[in-house]
Short mmCIF file of C-alpha atoms and ligand atoms in Angstrom, two decimals:
data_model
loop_
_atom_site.label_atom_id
_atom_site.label_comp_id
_atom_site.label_asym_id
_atom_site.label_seq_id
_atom_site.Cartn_x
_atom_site.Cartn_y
_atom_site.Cartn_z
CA UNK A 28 -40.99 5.25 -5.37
CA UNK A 29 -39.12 7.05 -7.99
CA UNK A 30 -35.47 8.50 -6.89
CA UNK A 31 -34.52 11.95 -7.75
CA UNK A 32 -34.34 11.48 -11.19
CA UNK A 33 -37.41 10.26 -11.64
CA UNK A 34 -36.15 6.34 -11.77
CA UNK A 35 -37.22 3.99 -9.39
CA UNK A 36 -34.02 3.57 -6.94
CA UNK A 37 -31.85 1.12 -8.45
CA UNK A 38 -33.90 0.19 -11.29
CA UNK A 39 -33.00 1.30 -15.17
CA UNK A 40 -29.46 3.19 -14.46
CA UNK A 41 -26.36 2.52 -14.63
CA UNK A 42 -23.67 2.81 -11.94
CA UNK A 43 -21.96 6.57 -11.14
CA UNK A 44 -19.06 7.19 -13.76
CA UNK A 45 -16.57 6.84 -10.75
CA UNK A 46 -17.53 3.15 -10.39
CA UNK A 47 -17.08 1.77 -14.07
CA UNK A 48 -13.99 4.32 -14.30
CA UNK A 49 -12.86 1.86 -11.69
CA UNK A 50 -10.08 -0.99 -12.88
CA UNK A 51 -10.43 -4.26 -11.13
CA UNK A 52 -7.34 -5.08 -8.75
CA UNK A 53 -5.78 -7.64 -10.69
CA UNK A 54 -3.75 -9.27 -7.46
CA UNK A 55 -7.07 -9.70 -6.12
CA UNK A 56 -8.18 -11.83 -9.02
CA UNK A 57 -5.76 -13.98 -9.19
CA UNK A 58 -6.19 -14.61 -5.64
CA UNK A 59 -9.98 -15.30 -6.18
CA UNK A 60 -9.08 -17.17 -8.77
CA UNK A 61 -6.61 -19.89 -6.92
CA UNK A 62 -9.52 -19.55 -4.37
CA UNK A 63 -11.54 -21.55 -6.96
CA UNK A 64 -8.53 -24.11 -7.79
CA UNK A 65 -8.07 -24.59 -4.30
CA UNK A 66 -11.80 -25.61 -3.63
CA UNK A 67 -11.19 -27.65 -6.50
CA UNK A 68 -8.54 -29.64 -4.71
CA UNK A 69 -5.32 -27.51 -6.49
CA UNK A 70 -2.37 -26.44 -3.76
CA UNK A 71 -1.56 -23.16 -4.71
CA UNK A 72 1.36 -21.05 -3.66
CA UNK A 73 0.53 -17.44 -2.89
CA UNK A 74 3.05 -15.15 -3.49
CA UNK A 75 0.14 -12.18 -4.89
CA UNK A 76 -1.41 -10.55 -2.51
CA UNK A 77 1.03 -8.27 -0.06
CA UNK A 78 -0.15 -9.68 3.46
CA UNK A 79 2.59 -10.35 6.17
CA UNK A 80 2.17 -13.77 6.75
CA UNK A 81 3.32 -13.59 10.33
CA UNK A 82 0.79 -13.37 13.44
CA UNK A 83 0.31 -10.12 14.99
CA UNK A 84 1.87 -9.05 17.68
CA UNK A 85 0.50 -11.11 20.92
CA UNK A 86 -0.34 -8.11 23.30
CA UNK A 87 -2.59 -6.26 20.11
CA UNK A 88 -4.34 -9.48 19.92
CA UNK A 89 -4.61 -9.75 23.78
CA UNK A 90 -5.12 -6.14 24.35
CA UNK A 91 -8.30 -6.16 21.57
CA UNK A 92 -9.72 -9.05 23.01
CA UNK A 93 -9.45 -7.77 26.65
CA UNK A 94 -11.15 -4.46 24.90
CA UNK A 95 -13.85 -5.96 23.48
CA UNK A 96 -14.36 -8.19 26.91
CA UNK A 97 -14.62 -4.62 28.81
CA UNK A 98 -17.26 -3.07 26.73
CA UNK A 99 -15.27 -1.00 24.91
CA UNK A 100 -17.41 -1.03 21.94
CA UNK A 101 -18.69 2.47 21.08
CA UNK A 102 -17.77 4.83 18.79
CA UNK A 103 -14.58 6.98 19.90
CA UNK A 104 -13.78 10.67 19.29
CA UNK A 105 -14.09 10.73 15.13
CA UNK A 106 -9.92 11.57 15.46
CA UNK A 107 -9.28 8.39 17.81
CA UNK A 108 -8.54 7.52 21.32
CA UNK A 109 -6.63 10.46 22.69
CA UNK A 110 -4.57 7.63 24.48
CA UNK A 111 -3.49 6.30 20.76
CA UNK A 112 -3.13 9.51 19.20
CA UNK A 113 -0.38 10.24 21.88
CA UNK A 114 1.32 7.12 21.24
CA UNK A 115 1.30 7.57 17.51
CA UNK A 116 2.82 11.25 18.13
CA UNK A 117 5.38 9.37 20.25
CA UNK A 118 6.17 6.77 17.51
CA UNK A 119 6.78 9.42 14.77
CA UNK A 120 9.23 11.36 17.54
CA UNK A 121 11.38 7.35 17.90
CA UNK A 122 11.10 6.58 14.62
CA UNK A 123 11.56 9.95 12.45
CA UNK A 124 13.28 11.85 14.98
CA UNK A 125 10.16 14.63 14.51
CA UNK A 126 7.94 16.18 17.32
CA UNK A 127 4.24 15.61 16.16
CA UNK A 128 1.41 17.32 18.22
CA UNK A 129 -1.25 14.26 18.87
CA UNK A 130 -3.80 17.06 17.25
CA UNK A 131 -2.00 16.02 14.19
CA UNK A 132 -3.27 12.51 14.02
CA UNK A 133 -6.18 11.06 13.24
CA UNK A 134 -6.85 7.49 13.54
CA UNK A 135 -8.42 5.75 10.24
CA UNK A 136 -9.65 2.16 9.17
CA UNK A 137 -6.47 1.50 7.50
CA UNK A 138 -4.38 3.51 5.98
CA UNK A 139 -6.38 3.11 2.97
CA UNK A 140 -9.42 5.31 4.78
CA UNK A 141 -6.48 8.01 5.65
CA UNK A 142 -6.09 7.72 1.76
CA UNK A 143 -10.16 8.55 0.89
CA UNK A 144 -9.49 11.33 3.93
CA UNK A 145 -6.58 13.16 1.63
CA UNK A 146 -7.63 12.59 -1.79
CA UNK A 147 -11.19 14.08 -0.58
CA UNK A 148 -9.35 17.10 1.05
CA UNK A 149 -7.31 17.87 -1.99
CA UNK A 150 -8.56 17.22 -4.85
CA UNK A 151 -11.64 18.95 -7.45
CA UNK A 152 -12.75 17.90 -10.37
CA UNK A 153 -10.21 18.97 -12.97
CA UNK A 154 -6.95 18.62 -10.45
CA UNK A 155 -3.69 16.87 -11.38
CA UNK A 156 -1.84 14.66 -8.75
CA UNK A 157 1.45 13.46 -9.72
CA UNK A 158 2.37 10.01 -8.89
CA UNK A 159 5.59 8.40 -9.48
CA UNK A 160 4.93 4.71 -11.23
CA UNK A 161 4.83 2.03 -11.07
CA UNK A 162 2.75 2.82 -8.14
CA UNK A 163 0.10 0.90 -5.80
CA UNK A 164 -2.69 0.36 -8.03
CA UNK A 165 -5.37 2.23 -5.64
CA UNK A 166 -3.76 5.91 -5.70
CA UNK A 167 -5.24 6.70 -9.60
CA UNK A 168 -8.18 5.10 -8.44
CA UNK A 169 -8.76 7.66 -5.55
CA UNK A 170 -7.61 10.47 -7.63
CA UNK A 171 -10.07 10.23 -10.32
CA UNK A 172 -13.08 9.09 -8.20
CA UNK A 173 -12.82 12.71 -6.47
CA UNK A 174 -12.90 13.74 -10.31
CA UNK A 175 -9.06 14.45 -10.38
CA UNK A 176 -6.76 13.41 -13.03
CA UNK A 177 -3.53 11.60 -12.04
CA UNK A 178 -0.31 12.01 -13.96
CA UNK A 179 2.37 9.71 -13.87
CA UNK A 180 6.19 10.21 -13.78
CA UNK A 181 7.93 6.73 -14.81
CA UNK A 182 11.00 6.08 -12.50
CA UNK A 183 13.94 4.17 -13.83
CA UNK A 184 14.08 0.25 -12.78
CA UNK A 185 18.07 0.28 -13.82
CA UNK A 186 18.56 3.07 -11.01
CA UNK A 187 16.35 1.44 -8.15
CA UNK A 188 13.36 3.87 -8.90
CA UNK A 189 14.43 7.17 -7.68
CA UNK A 190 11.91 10.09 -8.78
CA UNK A 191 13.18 12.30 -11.64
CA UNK A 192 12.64 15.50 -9.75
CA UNK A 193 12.95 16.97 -12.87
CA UNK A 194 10.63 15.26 -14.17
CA UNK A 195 8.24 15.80 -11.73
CA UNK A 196 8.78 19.64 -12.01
CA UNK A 197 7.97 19.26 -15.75
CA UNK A 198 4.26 18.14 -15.12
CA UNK A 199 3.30 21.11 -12.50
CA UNK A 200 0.83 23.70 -13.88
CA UNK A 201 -1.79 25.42 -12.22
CA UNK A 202 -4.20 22.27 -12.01
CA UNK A 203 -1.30 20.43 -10.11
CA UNK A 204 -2.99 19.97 -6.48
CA UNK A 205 -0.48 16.62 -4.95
CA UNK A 206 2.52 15.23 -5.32
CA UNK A 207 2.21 11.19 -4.15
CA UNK A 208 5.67 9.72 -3.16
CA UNK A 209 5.82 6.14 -1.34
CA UNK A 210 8.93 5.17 0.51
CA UNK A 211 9.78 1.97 0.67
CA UNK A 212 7.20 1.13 -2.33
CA UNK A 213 4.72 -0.73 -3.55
CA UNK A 214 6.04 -3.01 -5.87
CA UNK A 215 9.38 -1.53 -6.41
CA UNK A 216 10.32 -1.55 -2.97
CA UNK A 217 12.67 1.73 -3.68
CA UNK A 218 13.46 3.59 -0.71
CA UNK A 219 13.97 7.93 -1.93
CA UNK A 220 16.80 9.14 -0.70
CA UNK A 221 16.86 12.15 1.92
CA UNK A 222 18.05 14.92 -0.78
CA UNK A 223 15.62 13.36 -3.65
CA UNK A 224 12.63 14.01 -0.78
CA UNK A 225 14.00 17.24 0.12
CA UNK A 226 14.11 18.53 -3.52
CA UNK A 227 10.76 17.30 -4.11
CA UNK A 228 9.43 19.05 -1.45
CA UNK A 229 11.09 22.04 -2.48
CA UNK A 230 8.60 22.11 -5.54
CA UNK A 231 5.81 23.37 -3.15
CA UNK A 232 3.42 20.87 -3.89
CA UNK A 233 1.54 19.08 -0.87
CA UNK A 234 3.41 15.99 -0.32
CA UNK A 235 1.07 12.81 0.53
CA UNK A 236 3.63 10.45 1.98
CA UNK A 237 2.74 7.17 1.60
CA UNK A 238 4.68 5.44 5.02
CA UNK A 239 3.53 1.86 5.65
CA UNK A 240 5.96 0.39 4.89
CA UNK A 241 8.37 1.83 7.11
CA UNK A 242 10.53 0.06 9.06
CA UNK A 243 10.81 -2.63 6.95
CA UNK A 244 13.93 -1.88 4.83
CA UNK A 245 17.16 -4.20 4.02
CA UNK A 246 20.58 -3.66 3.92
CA UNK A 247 20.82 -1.21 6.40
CA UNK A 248 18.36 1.19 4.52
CA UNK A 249 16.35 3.59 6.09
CA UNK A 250 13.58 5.73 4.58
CA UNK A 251 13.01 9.36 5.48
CA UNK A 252 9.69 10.44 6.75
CA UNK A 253 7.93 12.92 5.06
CA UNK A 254 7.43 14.68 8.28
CA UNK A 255 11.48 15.19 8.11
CA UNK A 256 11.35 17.36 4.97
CA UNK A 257 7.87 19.50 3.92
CA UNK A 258 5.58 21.27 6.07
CA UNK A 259 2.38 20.57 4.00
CA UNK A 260 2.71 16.63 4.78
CA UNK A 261 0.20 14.78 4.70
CA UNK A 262 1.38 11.04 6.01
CA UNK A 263 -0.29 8.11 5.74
CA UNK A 264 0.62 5.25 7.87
CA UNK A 265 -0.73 2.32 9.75
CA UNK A 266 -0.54 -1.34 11.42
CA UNK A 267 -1.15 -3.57 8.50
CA UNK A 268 2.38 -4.01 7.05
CA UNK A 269 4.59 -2.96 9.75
CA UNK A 270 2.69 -5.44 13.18
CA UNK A 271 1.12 -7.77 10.34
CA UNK A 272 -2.55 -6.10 11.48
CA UNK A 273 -3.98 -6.23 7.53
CA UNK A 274 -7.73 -7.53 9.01
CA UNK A 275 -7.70 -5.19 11.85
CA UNK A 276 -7.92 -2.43 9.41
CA UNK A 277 -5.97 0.33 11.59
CA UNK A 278 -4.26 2.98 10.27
CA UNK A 279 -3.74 6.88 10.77
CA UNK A 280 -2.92 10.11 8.94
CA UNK A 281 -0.47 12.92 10.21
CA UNK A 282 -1.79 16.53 8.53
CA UNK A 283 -0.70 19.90 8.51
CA UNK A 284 -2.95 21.90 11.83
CA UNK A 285 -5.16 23.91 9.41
CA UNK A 286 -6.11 20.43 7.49
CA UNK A 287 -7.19 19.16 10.81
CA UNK A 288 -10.93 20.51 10.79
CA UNK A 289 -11.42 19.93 7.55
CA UNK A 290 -10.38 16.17 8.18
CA UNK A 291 -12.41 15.71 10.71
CA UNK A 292 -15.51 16.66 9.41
CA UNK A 293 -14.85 14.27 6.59
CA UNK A 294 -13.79 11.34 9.16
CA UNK A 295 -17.31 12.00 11.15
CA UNK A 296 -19.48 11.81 8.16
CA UNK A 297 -17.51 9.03 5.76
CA UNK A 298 -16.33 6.63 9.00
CA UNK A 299 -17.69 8.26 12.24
CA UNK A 300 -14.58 6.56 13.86
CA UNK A 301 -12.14 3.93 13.65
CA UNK A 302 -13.23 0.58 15.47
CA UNK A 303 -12.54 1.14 19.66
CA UNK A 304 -11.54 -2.13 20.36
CA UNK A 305 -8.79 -2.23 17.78
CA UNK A 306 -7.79 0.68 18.87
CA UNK A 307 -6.43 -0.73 21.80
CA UNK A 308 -4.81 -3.09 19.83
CA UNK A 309 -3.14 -0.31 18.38
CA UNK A 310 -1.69 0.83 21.61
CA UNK A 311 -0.66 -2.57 22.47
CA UNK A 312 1.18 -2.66 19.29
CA UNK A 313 2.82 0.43 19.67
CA UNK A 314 4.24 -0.15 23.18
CA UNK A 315 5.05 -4.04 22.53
CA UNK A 316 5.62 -4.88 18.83
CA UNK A 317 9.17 -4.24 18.30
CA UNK A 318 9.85 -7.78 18.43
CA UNK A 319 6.93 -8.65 15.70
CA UNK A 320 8.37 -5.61 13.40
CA UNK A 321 12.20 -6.87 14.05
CA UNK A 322 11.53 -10.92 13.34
CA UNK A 323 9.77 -9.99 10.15
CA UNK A 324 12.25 -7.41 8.52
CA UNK A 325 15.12 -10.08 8.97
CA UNK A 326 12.57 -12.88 7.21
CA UNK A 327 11.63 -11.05 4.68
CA UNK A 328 15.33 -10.07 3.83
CA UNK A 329 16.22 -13.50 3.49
CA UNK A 330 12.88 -14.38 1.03
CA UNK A 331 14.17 -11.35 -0.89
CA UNK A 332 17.53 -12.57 -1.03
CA UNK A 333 16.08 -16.19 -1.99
CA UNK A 334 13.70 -14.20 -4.84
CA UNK A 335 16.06 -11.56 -6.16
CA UNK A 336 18.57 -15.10 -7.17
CA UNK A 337 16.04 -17.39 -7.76
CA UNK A 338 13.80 -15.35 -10.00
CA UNK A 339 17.20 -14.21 -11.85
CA UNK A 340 18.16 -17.54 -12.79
CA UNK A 341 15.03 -18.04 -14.36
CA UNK A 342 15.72 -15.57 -16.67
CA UNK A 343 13.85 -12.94 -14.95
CA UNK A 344 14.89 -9.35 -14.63
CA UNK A 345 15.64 -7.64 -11.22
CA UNK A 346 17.94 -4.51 -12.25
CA UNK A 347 18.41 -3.25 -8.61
CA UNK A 348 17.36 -5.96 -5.73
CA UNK A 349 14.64 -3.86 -3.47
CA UNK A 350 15.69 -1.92 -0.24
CA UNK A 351 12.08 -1.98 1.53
CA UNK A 352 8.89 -3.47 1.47
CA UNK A 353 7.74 -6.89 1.07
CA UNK A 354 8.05 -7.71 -2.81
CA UNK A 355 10.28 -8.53 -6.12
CA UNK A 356 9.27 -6.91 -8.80
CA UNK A 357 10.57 -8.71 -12.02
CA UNK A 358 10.43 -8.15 -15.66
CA UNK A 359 9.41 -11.25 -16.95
CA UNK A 360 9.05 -9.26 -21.08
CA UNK A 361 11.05 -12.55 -22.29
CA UNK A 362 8.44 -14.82 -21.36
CA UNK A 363 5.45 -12.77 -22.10
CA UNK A 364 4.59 -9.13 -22.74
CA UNK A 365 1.29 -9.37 -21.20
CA UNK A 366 1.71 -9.44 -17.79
CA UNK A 367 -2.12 -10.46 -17.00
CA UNK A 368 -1.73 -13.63 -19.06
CA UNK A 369 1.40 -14.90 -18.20
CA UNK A 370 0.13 -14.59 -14.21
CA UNK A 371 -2.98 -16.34 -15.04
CA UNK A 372 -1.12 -18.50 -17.28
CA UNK A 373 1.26 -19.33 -14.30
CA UNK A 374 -1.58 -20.25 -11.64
CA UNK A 375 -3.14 -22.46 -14.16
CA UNK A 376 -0.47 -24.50 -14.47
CA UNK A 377 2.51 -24.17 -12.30
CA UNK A 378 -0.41 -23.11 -9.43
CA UNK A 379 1.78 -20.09 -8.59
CA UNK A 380 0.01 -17.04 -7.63
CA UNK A 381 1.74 -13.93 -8.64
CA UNK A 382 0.82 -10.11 -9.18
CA UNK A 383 0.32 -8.63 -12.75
CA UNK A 384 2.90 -5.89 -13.29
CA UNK A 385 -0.03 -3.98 -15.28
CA UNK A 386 -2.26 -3.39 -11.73
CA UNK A 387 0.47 -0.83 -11.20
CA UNK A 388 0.57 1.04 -14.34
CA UNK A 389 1.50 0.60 -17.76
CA UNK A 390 5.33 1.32 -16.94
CA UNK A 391 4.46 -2.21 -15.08
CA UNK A 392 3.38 -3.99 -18.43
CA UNK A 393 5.80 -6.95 -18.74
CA UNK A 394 6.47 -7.53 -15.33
CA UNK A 395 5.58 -9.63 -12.46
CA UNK A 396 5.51 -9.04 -8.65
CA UNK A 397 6.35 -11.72 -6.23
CA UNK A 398 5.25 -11.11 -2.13
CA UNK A 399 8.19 -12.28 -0.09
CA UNK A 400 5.13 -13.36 2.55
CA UNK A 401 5.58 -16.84 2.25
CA UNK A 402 8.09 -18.97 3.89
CA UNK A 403 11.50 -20.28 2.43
CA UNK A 404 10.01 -23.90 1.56
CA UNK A 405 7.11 -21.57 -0.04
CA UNK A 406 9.01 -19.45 -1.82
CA UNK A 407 11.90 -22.55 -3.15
CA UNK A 408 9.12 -24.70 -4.22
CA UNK A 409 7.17 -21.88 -6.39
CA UNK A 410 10.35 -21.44 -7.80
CA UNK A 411 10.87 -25.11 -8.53
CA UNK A 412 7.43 -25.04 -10.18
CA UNK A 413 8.21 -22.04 -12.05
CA UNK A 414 11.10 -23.49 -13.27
CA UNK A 415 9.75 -26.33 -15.06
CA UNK A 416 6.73 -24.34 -16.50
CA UNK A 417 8.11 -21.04 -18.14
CA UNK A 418 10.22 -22.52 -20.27
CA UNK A 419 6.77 -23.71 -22.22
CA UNK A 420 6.08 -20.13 -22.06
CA UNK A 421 8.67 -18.41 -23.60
C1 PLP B 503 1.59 1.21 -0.62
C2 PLP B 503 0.37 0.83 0.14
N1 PLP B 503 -0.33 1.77 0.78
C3 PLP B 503 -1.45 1.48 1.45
C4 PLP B 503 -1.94 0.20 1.51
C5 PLP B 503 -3.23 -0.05 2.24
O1 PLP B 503 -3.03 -0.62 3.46
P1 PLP B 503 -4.08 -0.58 4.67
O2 PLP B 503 -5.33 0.06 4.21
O3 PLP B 503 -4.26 -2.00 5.06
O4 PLP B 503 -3.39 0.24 5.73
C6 PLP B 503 -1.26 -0.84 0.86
C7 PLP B 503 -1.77 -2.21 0.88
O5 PLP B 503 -1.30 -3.11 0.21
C8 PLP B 503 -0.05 -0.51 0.17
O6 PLP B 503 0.67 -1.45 -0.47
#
């Protein structure tokens, strides 16, 4: 049967330009790859992918599997369980100090759906969306599969990453559609301070507020919600980071009212809903996981703390240790410019897995990122390794 360009589906074309424009997420294959080393009897240490290595809280785990005992298996409302979306309003309110309507949240599969949600609202082909970088290596990727164009404002590793507002203003023109901030980040774990957020939002520009990693900050930061400072917010947040829910795939998106149609149109034809079950698991989360987010934030600090020295007496550069988040980013340009050879490089012989500073932009080229989801004896062994091979390296 031919498809509607005469072909027969599948057979003799290519893939749509917004697949090959596509880059591979390097983390990911280095993971893969120690996959294969590790089936080949190798015992790798994973510090590259950014998955809380700590259990989820017990009553989302309880409160799922009681869910899924009860029947509760159906497709919800396309915006969520009204009974989560009220708890969600509730968290923003404790958290941010803001009043959220629950008609202002939709529950996604992750935050990353929330992300498709947005990027589909905003952008056309032809749009600009700034993004400060480095950055998390999916936001370009979203931009420019809805056919936008993203443009990237380099903040300053000596100065813990704050966005040059100035900067920022220098790239607006008529095609500008989004401004992307993240606070804490992904890798740089800098946290944007109140007045940098508020001047930024004084550009005009929707804001898409990239929150998951809130709540875990160190040294008594905090980050300021989106939600505190611009009216045409769009939030994205969720349960993978904070309650250490990454497979549960849970997430949500807080949006201006007159983006809330438009959302939801998109949620019922691209997702129909968010699973039901783990929705529960959401609420249990909510209401019980304080302890979950509190025991992590003070591990992590410490594997920071244990990185941050470590990594610099390797020779490694950390400029300004990070305030949030779960990583070290380090320029490791004195071993290796090319940051995807010197992590493969490392797994192949020290059996470390790191992150490529390159998956998150070319301002990343040279560097390395290191997840602070491992334990202590994790984290002083792969430095032990590291130790003995990068001197080979340099
Ligand atoms: C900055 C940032 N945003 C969003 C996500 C996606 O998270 P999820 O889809 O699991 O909510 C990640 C995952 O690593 C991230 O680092």
């Amino acid at each position: 049967m031919p498809g509607p360009r005469g072909y027969p589906h599948g057979v003799g074309r290519g893939f749509a330009a917004r697949a090959a424009q596509m880059e591979p997420f390097l983390a990911m294959e280095v993971m893969e790859r120690a996959l294969v080393l590790e089936r080949e009897g190798a015992r790798v240490l994973h510090l590259e992918v950014g998955e809380p290595d700590f259990p989820p809280p017990p009553a989302a785990v309880e409160a799922c599997g009681e869910a899924l005992r009860a029947g509760e298996t159906r497709y919800t409302d396309s915006r969520g369980l009204q009974e989560l979306r009220e708890a969600i309003a509730q968290d923003c309110a404790s958290r941010h100090g803001v009043s959220v309507e629950p008609s202002r949240v939709l529950v996604t599969s992750g935050s990353s759906a929330a992300m498709l949600l947005v990027f589909s609202l905003l952008v056309d082909p032809g749009d600009e969306v700034i993004l400060g970088t480095p950055h998390y290596p999916c936001y370009p990727n979203f931009v420019r599969a809805c056919g936008g164009t993203p443009v990237f404002v380099r903040c300053d590793p000596e100065r813990g990453y704050p966005i040059d507002v100035e900067a920022v203003r220098a790239r607006c023109n008529p095609r500008t559609r989004a401004l992307v901030v993240a606070s804490p980040a992904n890798p740089t774990g800098a946290v944007q301070s109140e007045a940098t957020l508020r001047e930024l939002a004084g550009l005009g520009l929707p804001i898409i507020s990239d929150e998951v990693y809130d709540g875990l900050v160190y040294d008594g930061a905090s980050a300021v919600s989106g939600l505190r400072v611009a009216e045409q917010v769009y939030v994205l947040d969720g349960f993978s980071k904070r309650y250490a829910m990454t497979g549960f795939r849970l997430g949500w998106l807080v949006a201006p009212p007159e983006a809330m149609r438009a959302l939801r149109t998109l949620q019922q034809n691209l997702f129909i809903s968010a699973n039901r079950f783990v929705q529960h698991a959401g609420i249990a989360a909510l209401r019980d996981g304080a302890e979950t987010v509190a025991a992590m934030r003070g591990a992590y600090e410490k594997r920071r703390d244990l990185l941050v020295d470590g990594l610099r007496a390797l020779g490694l550069g950390v400029p300004v240790p990070p305030r949030g988040a779960i990583y070290v980013f380090a320029d490791a340009r004195a071993f290796d410019g090319d940051s995807r050879r010197l992590a493969f490089e490392l797994l192949e012989r020290a059996q470390v897995g790191v992150a490529p500073g390159v998956d998150f932009g070319e301002a990343g080229e040279g560097w390395l990122r290191f997840c602070c989801a491992a334990s202590e004896a994790t984290i002083e062994e792969a430095l032990e390794r590291l130790a003995r091979v990068l001197p080979e390296l340099r």
